[in-house]
Coordinates of C-alpha atoms in Angstrom, one line a residue:
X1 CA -61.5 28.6 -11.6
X2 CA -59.9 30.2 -14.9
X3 CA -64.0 30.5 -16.0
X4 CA -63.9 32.9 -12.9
X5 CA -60.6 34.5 -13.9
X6 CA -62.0 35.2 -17.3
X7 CA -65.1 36.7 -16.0
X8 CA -63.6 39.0 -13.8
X9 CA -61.2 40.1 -16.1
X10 CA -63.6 40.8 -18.9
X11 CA -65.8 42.8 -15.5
X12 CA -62.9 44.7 -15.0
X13 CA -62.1 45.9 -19.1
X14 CA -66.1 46.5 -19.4
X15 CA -65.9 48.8 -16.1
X16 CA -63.2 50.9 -18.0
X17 CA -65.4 51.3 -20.9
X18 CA -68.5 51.8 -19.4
X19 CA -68.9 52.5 -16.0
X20 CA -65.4 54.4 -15.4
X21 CA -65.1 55.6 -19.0
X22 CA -65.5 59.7 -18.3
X23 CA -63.6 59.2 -14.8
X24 CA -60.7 56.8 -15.7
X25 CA -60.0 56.4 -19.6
X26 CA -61.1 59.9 -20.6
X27 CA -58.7 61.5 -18.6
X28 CA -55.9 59.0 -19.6
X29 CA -56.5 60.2 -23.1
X30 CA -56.4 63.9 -22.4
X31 CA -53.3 63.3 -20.8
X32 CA -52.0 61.8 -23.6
X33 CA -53.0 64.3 -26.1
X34 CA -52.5 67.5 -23.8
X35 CA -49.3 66.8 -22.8
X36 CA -47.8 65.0 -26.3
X37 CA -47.2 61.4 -24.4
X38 CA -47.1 59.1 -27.2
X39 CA -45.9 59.4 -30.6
X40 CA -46.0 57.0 -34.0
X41 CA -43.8 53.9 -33.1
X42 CA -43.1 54.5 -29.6
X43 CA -42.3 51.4 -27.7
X44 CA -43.5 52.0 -24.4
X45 CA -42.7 50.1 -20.9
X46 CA -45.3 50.4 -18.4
X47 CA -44.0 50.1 -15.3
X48 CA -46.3 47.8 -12.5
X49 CA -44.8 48.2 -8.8
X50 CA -48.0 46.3 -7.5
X51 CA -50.3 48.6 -6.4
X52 CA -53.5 50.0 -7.2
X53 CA -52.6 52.8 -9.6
X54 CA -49.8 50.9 -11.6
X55 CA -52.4 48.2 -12.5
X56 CA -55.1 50.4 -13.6
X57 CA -52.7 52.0 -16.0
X58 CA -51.3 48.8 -17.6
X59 CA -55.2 48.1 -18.6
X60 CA -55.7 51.8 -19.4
X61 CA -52.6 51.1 -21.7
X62 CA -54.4 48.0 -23.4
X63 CA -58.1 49.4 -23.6
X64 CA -55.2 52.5 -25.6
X65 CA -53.6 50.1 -27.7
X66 CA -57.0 48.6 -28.9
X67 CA -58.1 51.9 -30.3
X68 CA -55.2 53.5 -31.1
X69 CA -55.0 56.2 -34.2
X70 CA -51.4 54.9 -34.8
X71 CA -48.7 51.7 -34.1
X72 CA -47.2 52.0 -30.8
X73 CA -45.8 48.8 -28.4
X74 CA -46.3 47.8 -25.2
X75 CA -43.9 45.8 -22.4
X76 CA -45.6 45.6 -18.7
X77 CA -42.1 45.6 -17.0
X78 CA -42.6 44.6 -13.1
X79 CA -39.4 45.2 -11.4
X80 CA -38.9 43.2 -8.0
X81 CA -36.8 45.3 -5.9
X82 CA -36.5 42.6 -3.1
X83 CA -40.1 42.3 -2.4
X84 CA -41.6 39.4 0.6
X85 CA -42.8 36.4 -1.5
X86 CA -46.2 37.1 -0.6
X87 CA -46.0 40.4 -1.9
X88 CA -44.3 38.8 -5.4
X89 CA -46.9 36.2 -5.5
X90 CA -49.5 39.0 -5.2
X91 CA -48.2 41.0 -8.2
X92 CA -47.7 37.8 -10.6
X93 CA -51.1 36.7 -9.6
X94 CA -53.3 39.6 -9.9
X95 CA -51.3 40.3 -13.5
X96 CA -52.2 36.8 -14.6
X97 CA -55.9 37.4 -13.3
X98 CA -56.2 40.8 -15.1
X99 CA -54.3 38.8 -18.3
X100 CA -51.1 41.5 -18.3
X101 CA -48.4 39.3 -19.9
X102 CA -45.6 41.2 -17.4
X103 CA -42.0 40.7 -17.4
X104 CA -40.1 40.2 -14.2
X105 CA -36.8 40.9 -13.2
X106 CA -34.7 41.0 -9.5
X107 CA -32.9 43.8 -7.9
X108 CA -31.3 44.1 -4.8
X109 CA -32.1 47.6 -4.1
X110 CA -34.5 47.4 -1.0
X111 CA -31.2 45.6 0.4
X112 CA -28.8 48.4 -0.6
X113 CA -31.0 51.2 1.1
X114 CA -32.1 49.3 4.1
X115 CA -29.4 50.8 6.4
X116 CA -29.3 54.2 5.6
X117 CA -30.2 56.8 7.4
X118 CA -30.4 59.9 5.3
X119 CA -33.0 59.9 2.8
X120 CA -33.3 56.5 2.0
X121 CA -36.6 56.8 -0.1
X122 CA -35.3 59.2 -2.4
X123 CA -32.4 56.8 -3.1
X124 CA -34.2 54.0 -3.3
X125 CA -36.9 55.9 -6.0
X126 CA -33.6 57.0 -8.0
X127 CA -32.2 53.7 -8.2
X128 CA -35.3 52.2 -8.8
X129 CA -35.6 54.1 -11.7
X130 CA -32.0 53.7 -12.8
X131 CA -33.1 50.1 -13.1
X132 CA -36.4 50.6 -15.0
X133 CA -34.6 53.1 -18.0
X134 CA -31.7 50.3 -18.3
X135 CA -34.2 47.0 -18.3
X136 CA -36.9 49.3 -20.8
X137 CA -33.9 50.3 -23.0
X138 CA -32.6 46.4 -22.9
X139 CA -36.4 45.4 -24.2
X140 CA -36.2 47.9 -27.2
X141 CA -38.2 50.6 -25.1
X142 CA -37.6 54.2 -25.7
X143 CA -40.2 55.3 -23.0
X144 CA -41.3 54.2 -19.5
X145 CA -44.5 54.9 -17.9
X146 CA -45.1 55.6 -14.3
X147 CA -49.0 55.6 -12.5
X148 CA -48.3 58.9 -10.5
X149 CA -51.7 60.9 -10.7
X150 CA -53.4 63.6 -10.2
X151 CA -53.5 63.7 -6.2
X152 CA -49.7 63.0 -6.3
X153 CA -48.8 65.8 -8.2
X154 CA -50.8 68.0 -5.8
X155 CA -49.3 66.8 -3.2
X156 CA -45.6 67.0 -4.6
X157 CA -46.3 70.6 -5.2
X158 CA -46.7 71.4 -1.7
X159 CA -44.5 69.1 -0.1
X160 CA -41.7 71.1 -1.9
X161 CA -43.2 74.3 -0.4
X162 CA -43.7 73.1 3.1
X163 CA -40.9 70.5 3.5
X164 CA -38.7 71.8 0.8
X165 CA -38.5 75.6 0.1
X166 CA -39.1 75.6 -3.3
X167 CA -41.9 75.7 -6.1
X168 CA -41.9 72.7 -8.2
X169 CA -44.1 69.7 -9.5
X170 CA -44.2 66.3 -11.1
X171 CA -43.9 66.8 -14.4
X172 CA -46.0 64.8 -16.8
X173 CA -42.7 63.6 -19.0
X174 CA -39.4 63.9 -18.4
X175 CA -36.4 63.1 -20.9
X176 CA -33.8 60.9 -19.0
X177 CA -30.2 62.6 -18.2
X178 CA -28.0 59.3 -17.9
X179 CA -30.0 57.2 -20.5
X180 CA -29.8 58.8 -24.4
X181 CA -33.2 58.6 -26.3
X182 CA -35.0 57.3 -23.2
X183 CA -38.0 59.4 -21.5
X184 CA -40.7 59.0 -18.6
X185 CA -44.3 59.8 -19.2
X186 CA -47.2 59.8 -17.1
X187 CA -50.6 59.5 -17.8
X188 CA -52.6 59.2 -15.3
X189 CA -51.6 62.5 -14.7
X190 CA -55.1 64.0 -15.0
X191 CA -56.9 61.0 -12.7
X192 CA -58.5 61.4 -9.3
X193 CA -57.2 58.3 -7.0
X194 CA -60.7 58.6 -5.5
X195 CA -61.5 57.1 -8.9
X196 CA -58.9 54.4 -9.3
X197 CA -60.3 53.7 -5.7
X198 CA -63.6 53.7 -6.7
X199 CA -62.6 51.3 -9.8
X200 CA -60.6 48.8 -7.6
X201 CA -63.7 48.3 -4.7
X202 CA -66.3 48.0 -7.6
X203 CA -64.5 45.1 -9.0
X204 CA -63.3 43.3 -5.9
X205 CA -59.8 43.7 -6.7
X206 CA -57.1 43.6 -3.9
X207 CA -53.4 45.5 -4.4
X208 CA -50.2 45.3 -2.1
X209 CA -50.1 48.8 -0.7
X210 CA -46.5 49.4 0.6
X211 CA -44.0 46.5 0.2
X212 CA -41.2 48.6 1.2
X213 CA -39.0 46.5 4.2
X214 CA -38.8 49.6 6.0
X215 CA -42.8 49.4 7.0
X216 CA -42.3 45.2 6.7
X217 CA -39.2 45.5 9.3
X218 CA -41.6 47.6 11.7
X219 CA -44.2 45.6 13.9
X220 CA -46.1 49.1 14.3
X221 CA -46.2 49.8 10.4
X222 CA -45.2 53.3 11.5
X223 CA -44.6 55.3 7.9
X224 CA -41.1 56.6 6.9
X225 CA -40.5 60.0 7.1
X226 CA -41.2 60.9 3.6
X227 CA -44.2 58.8 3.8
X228 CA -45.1 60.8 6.5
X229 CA -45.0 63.9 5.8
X230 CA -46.7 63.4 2.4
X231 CA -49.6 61.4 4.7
X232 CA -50.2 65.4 6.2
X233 CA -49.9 67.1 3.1
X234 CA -52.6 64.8 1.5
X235 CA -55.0 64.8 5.3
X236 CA -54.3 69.4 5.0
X237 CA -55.2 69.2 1.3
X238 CA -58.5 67.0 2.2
X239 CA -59.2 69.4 5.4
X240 CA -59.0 72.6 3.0
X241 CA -61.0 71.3 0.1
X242 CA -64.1 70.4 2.4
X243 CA -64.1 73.9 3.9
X244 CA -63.4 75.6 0.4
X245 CA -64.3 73.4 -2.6
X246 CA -61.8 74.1 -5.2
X247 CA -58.5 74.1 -3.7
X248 CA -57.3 71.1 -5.2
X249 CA -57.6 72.5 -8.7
X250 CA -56.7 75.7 -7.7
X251 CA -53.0 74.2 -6.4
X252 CA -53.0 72.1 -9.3
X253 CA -53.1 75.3 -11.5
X254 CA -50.8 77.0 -9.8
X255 CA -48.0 75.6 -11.4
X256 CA -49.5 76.5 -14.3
X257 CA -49.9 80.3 -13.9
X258 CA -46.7 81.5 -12.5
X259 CA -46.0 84.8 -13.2
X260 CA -41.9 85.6 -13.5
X261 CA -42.7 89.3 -13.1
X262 CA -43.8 88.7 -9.2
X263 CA -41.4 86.2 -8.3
X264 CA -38.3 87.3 -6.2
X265 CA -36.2 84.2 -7.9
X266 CA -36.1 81.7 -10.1
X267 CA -34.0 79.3 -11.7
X268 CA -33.8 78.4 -15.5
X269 CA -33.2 75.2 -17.4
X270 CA -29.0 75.2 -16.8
X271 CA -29.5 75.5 -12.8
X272 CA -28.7 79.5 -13.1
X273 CA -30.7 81.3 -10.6
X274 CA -32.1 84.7 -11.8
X275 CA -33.4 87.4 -9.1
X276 CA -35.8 90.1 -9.6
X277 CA -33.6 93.1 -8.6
X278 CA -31.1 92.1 -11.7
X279 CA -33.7 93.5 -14.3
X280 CA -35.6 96.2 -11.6

């Protein structure tokens, strides 16, 4: 059995250097490097929630660290927010099968948010990451690392349009306002999840999707409402790209070419909102 284990394992780092190389690791990298992720003596804590995209970054991370230009740590931090057992023995045993020496520790946050009505995902992401910044920052971290990618950002750009009224993204790295000298990065922030797809079903490898108790508690598995909502932003995104190739980049880069001259109003770094007839 751990024969097996080691096979797969090694099947899984060889896919990332061969067969997913252009598609997975390359675009880690330019990540990386375009948007300044790592520095010289970073000590970074990559975050695994258990599905899919979290563990293809921690061995992104490790194929990283074995090539590295420079000194830089690692800590795979696995926070349980009050996840079923069979969804905790899940994530401790595909870490140990994809040899990710994780570190584990409890939170009671799913129980905190389970009875609220208003916008109890975007609680439950805040404190979740509240809990991340103080464990990384216990464990000598000064950065933590989410798997949000390229899809996700697409979406988030149009959620905030559509459900939102406003123009934003996901930013590839943040700096933390209630923890000093700590900061998020991500970089899978250039990866197509049709590729980490692609990577997972090529080696046989099975994630939790959601563990959240709100989707546990229901016998349907009907979505939340942010869930849902982001589930038809991603199904209008798909429709438009397969009648005109070329959307997805071209929302992508939106956020990238805004023009202040033909926008009514905007909002700078202090919160101060600026409109276009002050300067007209």
């Amino acid at each position: 059995m751990e024969e097996n284990k080691t096979e797969l394992c090694k099947k899984v780092e060889d896919s990332i250097k061969k067969k997913f190389h252009k598609k997975l690791f390359s675009r880690f990298a330019k990540a990386i490097n375009e948007y300044d992720l790592i520095h010289p003596g970073d000590n970074i804590a990559v975050c695994i929630s258990g599905g899919k995209d979290s563990f293809v970054m921690a061995k992104l991370f490790q194929e990283l660290k074995r090539h590295n230009k420079f000194e830089f740590g690692l800590k795979f931090l696995v926070m349980d927010p009050g996840y079923s057992k069979p969804n905790r023995e899940a994530i401790e045993q595909n870490a140990k099968l994809l040899d990710i020496p994780i570190t584990v520790f409890e939170t009671d946050i799913f129980e905190s948010v389970f009875n609220i009505d208003k916008s109890p995902c975007y609680l439950c992401a805040r404190m979740r990451r509240g809990h991340l910044y103080h464990r990384a920052k216990d464990l000598g971290c000064n950065k933590i690392a989410l798997g949000h990618h390229y899809d996700d950002v697409i979406e988030t750009i149009l959620m905030g349009m559509l459900y939102g009224g406003q123009v934003q993204t996901m930013m590839p790295k943040l700096k933390s306002d209630n923890f000093e000298g700590m900061e998020l990065i991500r970089p899978m922030y250039l990866i197509r999840e049709e590729h980490i797809k692609a990577w997972r079903d090529y080696n046989g490898l099975h994630f939790i999707q959601c563990a959240c108790k709100f989707t546990e508690s229901n016998a349907s598995d009907a979505p939340t409402c942010n869930s849902s909502k982001r589930l038809k932003v991603k199904e209008l995104i798909r429709r438009l790209e397969s009648e005109d190739s070329g959307i997805e980049q071209n929302i992508f880069r939106s956020v990238e070419n805004v023009n202040l001259k033909t926008v009514i109003a905007y909002k700078d770094k202090s919160g101060k909102k600026h409109h276009f007839n002050d300067e007209y």
